[in-house]
Coordinates of C-alpha atoms in Angstrom, one line a residue:
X775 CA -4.9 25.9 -56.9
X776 CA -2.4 23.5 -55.5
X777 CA 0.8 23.6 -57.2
X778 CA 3.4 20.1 -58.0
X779 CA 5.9 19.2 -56.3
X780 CA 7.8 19.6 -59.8
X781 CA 7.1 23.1 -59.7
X782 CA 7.7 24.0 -56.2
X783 CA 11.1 22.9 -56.7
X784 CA 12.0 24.7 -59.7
X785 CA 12.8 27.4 -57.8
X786 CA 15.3 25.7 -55.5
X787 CA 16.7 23.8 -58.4
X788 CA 18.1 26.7 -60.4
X789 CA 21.8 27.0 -61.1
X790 CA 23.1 29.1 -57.8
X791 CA 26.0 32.0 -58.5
X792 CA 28.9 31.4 -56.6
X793 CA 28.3 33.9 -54.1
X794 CA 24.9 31.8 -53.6
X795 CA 26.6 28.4 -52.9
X796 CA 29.2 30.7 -50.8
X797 CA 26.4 32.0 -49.0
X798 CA 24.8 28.7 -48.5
X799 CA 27.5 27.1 -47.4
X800 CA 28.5 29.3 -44.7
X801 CA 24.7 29.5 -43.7
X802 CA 24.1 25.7 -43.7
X803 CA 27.2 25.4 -41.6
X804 CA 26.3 28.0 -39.1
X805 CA 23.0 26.0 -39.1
X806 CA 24.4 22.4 -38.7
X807 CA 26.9 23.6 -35.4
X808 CA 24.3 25.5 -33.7
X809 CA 22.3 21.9 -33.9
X810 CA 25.3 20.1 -33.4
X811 CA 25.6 22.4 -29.7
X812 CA 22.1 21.2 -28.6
X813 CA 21.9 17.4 -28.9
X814 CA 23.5 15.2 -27.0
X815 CA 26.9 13.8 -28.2
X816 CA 26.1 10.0 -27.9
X817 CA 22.9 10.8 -30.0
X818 CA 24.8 12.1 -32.6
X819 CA 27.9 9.6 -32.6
X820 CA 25.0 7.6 -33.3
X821 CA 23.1 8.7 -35.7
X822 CA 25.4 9.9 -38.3
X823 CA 26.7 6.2 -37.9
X824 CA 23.6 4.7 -38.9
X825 CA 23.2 7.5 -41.6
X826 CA 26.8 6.6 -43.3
X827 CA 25.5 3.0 -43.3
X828 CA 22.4 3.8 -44.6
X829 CA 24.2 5.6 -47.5
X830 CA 26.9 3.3 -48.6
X831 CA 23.8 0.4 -48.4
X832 CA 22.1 3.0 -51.1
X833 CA 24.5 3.5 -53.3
X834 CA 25.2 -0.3 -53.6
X835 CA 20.8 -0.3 -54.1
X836 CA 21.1 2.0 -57.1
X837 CA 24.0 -0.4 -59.0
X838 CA 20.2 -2.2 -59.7
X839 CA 21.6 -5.4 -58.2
X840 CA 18.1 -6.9 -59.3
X841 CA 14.6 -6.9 -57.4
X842 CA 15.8 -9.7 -54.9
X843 CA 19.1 -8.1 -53.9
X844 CA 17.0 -4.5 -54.2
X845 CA 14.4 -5.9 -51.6
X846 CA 17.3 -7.4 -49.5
X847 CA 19.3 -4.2 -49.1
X848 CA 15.9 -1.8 -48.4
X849 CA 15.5 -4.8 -45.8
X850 CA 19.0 -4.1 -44.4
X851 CA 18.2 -0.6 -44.4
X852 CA 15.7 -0.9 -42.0
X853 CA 17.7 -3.2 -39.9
X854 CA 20.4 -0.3 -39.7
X855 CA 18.6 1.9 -38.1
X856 CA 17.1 -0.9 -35.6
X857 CA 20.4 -1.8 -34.7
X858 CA 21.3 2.2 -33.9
X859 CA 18.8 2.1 -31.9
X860 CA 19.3 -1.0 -30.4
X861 CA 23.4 0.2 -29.5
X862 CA 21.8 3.4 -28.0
X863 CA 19.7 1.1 -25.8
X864 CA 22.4 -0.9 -25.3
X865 CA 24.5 1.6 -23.8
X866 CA 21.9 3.2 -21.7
X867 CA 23.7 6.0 -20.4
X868 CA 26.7 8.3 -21.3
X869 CA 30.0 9.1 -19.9
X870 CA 28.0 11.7 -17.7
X871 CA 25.4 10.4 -16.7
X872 CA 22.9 11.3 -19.1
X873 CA 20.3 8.6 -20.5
X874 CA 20.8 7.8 -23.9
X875 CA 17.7 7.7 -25.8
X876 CA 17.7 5.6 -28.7
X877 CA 15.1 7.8 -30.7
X878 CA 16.6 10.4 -30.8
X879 CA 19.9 8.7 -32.7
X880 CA 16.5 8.1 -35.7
X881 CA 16.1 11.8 -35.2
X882 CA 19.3 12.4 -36.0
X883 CA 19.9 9.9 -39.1
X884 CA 16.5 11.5 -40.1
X885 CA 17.9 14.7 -40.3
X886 CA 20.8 13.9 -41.9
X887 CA 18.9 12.1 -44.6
X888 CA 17.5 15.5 -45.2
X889 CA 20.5 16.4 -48.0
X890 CA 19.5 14.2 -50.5
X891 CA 15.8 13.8 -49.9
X892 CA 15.0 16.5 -52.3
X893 CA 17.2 14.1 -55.4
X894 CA 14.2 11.8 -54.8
X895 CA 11.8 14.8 -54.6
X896 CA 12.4 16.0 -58.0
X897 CA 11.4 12.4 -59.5
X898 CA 8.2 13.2 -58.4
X899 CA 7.1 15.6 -61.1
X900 CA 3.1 14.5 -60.9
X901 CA 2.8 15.0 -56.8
X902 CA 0.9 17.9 -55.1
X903 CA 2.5 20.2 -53.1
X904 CA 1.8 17.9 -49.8
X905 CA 4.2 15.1 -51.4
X906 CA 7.3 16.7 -50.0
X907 CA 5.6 16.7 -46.7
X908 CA 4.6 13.7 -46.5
X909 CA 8.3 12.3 -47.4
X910 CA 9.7 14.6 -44.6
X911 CA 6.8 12.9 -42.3
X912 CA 7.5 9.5 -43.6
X913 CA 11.2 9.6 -42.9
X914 CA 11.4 10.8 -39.9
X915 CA 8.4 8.9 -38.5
X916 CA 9.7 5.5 -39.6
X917 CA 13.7 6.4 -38.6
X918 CA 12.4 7.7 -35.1
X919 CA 10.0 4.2 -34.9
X920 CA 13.0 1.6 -35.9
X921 CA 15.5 3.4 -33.3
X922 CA 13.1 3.3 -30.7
X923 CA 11.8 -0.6 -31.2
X924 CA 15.8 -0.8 -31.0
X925 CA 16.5 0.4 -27.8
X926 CA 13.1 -0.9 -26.6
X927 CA 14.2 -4.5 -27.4
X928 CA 18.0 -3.6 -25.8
X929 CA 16.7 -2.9 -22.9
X930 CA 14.3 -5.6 -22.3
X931 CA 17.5 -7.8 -22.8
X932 CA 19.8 -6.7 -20.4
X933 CA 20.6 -3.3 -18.3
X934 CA 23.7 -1.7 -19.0
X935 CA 26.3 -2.5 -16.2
X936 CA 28.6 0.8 -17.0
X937 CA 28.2 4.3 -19.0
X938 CA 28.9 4.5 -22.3
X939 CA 32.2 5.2 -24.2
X940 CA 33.5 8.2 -24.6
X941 CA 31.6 10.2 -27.6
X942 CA 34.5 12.5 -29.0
X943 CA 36.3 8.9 -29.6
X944 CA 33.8 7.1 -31.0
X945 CA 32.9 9.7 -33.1
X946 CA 36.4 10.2 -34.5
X947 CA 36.0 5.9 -35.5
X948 CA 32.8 7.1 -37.2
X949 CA 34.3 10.1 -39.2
X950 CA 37.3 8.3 -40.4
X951 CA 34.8 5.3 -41.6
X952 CA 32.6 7.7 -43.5
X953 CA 35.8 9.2 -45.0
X954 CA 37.3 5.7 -45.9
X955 CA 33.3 4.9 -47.8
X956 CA 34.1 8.6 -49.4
X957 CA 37.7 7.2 -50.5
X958 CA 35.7 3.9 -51.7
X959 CA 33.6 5.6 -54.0
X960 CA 36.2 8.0 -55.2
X961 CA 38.1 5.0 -56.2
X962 CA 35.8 3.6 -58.4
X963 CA 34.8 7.0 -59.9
X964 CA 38.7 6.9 -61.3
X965 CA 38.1 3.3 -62.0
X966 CA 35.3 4.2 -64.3
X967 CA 37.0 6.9 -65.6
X968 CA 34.1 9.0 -64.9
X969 CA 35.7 12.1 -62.8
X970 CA 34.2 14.4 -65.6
X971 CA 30.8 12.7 -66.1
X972 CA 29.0 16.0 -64.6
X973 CA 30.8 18.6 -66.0
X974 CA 30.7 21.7 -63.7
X975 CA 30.8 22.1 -60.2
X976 CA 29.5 23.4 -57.5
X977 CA 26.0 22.6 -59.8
X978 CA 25.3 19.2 -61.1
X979 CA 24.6 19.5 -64.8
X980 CA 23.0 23.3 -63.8
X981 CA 21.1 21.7 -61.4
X982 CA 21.5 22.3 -57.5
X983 CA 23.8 19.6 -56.4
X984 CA 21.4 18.5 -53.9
X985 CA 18.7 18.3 -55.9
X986 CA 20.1 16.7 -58.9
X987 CA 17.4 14.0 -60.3
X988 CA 18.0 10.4 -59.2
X989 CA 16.2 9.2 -62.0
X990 CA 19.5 10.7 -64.4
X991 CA 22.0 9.6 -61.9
X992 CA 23.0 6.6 -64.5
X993 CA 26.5 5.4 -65.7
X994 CA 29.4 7.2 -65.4
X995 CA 27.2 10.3 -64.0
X996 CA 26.0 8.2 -61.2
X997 CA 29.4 7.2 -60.2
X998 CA 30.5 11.0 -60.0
X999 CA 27.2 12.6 -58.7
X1000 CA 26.7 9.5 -55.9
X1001 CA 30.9 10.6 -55.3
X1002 CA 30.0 14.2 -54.4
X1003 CA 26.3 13.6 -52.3
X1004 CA 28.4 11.1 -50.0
X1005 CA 31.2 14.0 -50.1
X1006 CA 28.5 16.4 -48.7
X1007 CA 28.0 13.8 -46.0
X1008 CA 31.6 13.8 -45.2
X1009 CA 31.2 17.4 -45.0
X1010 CA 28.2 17.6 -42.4
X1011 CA 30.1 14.6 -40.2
X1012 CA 33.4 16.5 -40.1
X1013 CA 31.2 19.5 -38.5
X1014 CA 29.6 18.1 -35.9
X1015 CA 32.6 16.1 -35.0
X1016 CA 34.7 19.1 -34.7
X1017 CA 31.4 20.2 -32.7
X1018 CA 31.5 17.3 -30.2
X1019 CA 35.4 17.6 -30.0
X1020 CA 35.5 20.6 -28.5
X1021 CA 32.5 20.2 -26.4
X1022 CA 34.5 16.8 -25.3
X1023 CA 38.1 17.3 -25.3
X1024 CA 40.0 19.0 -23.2
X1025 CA 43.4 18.4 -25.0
X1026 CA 44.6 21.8 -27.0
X1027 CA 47.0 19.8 -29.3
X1028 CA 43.7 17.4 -29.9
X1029 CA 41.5 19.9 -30.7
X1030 CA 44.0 21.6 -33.2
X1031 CA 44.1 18.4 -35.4
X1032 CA 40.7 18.4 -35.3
X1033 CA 40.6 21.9 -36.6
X1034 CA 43.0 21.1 -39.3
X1035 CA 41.1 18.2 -40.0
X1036 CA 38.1 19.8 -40.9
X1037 CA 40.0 22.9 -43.0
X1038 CA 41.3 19.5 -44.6
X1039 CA 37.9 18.2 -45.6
X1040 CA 37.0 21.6 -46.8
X1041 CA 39.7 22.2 -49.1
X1042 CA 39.5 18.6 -50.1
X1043 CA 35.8 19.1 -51.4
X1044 CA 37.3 22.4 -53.2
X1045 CA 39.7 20.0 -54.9
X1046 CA 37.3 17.6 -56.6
X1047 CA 35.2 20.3 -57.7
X1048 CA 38.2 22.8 -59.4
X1049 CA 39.6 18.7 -60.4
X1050 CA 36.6 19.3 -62.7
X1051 CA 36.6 22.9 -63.3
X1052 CA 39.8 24.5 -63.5
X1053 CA 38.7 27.3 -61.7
X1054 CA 35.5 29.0 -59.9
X1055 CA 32.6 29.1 -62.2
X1056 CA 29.1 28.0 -62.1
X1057 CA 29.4 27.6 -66.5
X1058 CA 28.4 24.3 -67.5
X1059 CA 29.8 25.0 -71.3
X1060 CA 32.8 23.1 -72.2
X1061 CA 34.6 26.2 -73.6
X1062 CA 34.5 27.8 -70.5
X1063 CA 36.2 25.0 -68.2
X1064 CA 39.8 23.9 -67.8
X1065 CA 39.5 20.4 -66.4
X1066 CA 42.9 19.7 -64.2
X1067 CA 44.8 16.5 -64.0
X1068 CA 47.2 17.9 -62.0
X1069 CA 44.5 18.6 -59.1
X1070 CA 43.0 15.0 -59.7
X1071 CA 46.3 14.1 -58.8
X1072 CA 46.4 16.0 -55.5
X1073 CA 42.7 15.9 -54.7
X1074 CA 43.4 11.2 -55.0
X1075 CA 46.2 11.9 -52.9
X1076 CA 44.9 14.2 -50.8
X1077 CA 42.0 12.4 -49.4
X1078 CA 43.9 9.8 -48.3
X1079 CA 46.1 11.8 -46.3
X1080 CA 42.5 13.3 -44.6
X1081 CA 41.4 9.5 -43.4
X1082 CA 44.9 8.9 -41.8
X1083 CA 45.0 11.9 -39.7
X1084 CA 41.2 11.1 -38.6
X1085 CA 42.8 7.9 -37.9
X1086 CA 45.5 9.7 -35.6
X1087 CA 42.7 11.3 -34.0
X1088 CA 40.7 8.3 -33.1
X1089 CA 44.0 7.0 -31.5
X1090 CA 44.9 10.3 -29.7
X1091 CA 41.1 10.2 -28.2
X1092 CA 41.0 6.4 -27.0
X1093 CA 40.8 6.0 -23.2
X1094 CA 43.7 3.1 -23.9
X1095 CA 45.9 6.4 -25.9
X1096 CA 45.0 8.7 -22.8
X1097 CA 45.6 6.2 -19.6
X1098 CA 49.2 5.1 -20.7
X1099 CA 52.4 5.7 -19.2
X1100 CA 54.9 5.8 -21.8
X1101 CA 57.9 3.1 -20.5
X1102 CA 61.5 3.7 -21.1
X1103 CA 62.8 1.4 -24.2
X1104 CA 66.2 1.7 -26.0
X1105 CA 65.4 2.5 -29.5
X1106 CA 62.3 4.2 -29.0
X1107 CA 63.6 7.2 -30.9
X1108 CA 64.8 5.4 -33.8
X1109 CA 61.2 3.6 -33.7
X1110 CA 60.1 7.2 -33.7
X1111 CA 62.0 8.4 -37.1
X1112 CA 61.2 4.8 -38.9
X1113 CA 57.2 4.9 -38.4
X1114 CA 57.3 8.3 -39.6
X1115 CA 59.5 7.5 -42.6
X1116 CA 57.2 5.1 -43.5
X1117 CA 53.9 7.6 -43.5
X1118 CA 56.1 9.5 -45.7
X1119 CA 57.2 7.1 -48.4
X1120 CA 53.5 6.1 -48.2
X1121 CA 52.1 9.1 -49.2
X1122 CA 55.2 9.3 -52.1
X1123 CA 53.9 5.9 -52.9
X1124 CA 50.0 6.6 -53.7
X1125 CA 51.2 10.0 -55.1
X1126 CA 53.1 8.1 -57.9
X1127 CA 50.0 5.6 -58.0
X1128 CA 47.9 8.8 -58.7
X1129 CA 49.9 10.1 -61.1
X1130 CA 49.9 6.5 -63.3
X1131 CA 46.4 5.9 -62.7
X1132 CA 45.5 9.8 -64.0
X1133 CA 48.0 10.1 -66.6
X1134 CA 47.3 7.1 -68.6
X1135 CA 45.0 7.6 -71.7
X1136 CA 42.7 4.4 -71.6
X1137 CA 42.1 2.8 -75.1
X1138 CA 39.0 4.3 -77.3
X1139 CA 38.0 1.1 -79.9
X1140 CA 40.2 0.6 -82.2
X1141 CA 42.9 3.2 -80.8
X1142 CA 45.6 2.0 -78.3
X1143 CA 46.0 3.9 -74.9
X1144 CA 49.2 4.9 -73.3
X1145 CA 50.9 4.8 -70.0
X1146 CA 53.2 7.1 -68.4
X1147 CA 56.0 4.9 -68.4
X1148 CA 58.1 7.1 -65.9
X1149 CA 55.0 6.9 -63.4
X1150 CA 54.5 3.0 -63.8
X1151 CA 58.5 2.0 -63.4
X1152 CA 58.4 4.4 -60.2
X1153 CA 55.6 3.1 -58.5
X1154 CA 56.6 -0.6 -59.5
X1155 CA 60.4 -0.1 -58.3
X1156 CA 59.2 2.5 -54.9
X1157 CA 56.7 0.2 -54.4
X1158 CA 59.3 -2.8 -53.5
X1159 CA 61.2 -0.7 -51.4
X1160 CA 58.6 0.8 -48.9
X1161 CA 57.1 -3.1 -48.9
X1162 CA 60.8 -4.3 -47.7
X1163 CA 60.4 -1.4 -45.5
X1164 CA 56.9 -1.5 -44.4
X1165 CA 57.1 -5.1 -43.2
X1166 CA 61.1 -4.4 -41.7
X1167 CA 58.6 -2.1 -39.9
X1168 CA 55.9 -4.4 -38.9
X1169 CA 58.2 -7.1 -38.2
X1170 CA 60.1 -4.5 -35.1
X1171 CA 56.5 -3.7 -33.9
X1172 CA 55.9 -7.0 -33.4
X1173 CA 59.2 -8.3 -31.5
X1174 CA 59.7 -5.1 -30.0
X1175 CA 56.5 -3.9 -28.4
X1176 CA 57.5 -4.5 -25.3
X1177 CA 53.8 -5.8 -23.9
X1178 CA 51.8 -2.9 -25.8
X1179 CA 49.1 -4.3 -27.4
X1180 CA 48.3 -1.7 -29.9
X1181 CA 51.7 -1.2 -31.3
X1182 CA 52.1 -5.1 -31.5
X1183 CA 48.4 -4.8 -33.0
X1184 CA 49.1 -2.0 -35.7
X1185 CA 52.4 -4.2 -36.8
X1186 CA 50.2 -7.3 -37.6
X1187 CA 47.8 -5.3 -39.8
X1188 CA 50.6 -3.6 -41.4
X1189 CA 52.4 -7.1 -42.8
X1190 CA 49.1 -8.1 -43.8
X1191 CA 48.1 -5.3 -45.7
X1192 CA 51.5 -4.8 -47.2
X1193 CA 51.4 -8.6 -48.4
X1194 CA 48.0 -8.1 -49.6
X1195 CA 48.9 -4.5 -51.3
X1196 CA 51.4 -6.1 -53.4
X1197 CA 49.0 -8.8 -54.7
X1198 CA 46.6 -6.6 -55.3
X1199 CA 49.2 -4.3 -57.3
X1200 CA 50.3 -7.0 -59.4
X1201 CA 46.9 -8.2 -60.1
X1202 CA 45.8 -4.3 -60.9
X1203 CA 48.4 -4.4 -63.4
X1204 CA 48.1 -7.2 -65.2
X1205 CA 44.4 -6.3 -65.9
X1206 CA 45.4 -2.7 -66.9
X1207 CA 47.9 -4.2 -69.4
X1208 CA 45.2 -6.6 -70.9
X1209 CA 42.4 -4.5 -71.7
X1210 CA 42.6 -3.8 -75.5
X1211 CA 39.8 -1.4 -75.3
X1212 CA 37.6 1.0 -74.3
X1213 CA 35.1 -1.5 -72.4
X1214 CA 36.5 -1.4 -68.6
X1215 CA 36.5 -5.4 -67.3
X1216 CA 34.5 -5.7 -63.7
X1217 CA 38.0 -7.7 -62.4
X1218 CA 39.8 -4.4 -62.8
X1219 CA 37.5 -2.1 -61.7
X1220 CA 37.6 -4.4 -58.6
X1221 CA 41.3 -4.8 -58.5
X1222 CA 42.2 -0.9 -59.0
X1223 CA 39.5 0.5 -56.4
X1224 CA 40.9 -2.6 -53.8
X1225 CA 44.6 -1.2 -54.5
X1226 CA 43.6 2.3 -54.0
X1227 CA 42.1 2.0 -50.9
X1228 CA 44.3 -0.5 -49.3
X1229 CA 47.1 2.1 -49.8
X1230 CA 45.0 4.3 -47.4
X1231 CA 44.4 1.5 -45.0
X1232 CA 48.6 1.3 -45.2
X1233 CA 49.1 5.0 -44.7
X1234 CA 46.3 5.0 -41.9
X1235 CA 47.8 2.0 -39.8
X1236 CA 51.5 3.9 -40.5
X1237 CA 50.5 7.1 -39.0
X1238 CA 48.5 5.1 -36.3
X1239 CA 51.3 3.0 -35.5
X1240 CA 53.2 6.4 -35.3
X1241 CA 51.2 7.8 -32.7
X1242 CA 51.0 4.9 -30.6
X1243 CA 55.1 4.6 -30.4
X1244 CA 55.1 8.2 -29.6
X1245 CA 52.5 7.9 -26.8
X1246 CA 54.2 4.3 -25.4
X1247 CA 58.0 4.6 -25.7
X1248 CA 60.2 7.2 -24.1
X1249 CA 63.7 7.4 -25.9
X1250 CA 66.8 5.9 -23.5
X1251 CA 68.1 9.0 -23.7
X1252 CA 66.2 10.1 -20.9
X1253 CA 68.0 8.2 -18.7
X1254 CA 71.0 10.0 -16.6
X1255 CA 70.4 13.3 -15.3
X1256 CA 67.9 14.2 -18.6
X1257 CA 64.5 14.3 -17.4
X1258 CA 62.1 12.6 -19.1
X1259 CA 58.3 14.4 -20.1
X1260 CA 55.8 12.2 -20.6
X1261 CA 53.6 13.4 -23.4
X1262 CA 50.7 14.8 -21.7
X1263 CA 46.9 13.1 -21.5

């Protein structure tokens, strides 16, 4: 007698002991690195491109932006992974040699899909025990079919006239956009004041994470839950980066930030949960949990800190970054302390952001909220100061660059985004101040997730504007019987 897919996954659904997720989790990575060492880099630069895509395009689908918009974005899905394989195709062949083949990059988005195909799975209480199978089937076959009509149509186009990109620098663009989508969606959990909407962690509401029900993934639980799937993503990208970093990169110093970057991720997804918890448990009773402002605080603050050291690592593994010759320029080592500064009073600055944003009680009907008033006059009053200095900052990189496109390049973005962090602020606050109760206004939902992650596209263009002064400008000092060392490729 055939057996539902309902009750085939009961099994897998039920709450995991600690030591099982621990378990897991080492297994699973083992299992994603060892796959990671047998595709091609290129393919999985790729896929996991399409896949991040794919996901943020799905999590706008389940805001139910109505049947038209619905039916657009499922359109644009499809599209996505065209156009992956139509890049693959595109670039024809890799920095070795190696053909390119763009269904594979399906392959891989496919199998990536696979960690939240069983959410969907479990909706499907009334299906036989083939349903699963025929999902699995149905995904891969139509991922694989898209990529390859991609490429097929690249091709027929135009032949590629030189080998592809690098993939360990590509992949680092891809890792720090899937953590900046992360930081999107973490923004607007604290927007909605949802960060305890699913109330233990590592389960979902008892549930295996991964298996969660999309059909309960509504309000302020779809907002946390959607937070944590895309954070598994983040995860799985981070481990196959670090994969194809040290299959690609040759650079000891390059592949110790990626290290580090990876532990980061780690113990950021540790933070979130134990943001929720208080401490390791798998106990979904209240009585039992000791939910942390303190580690929302570090765990908002954190993450941005994780997306501006990708960002130094995409930087450090450009082919502009490793061709340079750093040029002798008087100042260069004052340019050195005052970009660093600024990454500094950055991450100061969203710290005291975090700390307002957490801290304040929000109204409940007919009850007035309240604002840490010592964490709203620093950020206000710090927040002047690092935009005098940010753009004092900007401005230098700008006069000063001495012909070096990317510092001159990273000192535009920076005045912009500092003139458009300080509307945003102001706007943010004025919103805040102006709600009179517990209903949360679209406008500052909009303004406050806009602020927050602005301040990460600051601190990411800081520390990139860092590295590229390091790498382009050797201090005067150099000059007259010191020898000057060029940093090395």
């Amino acid at each position: 007698m055939f057996t539902s897919t309902h009750q085939s996954l009961l099994l897998l659904d039920a709450p995991l002991s600690l030591a099982a997720v621990i378990g897991l989790f080492a297994a699973g990575c083992l299992l994603i690195m060892l796959w990671a060492r047998s595709m091609q880099p290129h393919h999985l630069v790729l896929g996991f491109a399409t896949t991040a895509v794919l996901w943020f395009l799905a999590y706008i689908a389940m805001l139910a932006p109505g049947l038209a918009v619905g039916e657009a974005l499922f359109a644009l899905m499809l599209a996505v992974l065209f156009m992956g394989g139509f890049v693959a195709g595109k670039m024809g062949v890799d920095d070795t040699g190696r053909a390119i083949t763009p269904w594979k990059v399906g392959l891989v988005s496919a199998i990536a899909n696979l960690l939240v195909l069983g959410a969907f799975l479990r909706d499907e209480k009334g299906g036989s025990q083939f349903t699963p199978l025929i999902y699995v089937v149905g995904l891969f076959a139509t991922s694989m079919l898209l990529a390859w009509m991609g490429g097929m149509v690249a091709r027929k186009r135009s032949t590629p006239s030189k080998p592809a990109p690098r993939a360990v620098g590509l992949f680092a663009i891809v890792a720090a956009g899937t953590v900046f989508l992360m930081l999107i969606t973490g923004g607007l959990v604290t927007s909605y004041e949802s960060g305890l909407a699913v109330p233990d962690w590592p389960n979902s509401f008892g549930h295996n994470m991964l298996l969660y029900p999309i059909s309960e993934m509504k309000g302020g639980i779809f907002w946390e839950h959607a937070h944590r799937l895309y954070g598994m993503l983040v995860g799985a990208t981070m481990l196959v980066f670090f994969i194809v970093l040290l299959r690609g990169e040759q650079r000891r110093w390059i592949q110790l930030l990626g290290a580090i970057a990876l532990l980061c991720v780690i113990v950021q997804g540790v933070l979130g949960g134990l943001r929720v918890t208080g401490n390791f448990t798998n106990a979904v009773d209240g009585a039992t949990l000791a939910p942390s402002i303190f580690l929302a605080i570090v765990h908002g603050t954190f993450g941005q800190i994780v997306f501006a050291l990708l960002a130094v690592i995409a930087v450090a593994t450009s082919k502009r970054f490793a061709e340079m010759i750093p040029r002798v320029r008087v100042g260069a080592a004052l340019d050195r302390t005052f970009t660093v500064a600024l990454c500094v009073m950055t991450v100061l600055q969203i710290a005291l952001g975090a700390c307002y944003r957490h801290l304040t009680i929000p109204p409940i009907g007919d009850v007035k909220g309240s604002t840490p008033a010592w964490a709203m006059h620093s950020h206000l009053s710090f927040g002047v100061l690092l935009a005098a200095f940010g753009i004092l900052i900007a401005v230098r990189a700008i006069g000063l660059s001495d012909g070096v496109k990317p510092v001159r390049a990273m000192g535009k973005a920076l005045m912009m985004l500092f003139i458009l962090q300080v509307c945003l602020g102001l706007g943010a606050l004025v919103t805040i101040m102006m709600r009179k109760d517990g209903n949360i206004p679209a406008l500052e939902v909009i303004l406050t997730t806009s602020h927050q992650v602005t301040g990460a596209l600051v601190l990411a263009h800081a520390a990139m504007l860092a590295t590229w002064t390091r790498r382009a400008f050797l201090s005067d000092a150099g000059v007259g019987g010191v020898p000057i060392i060029p940093i090395a490729n």
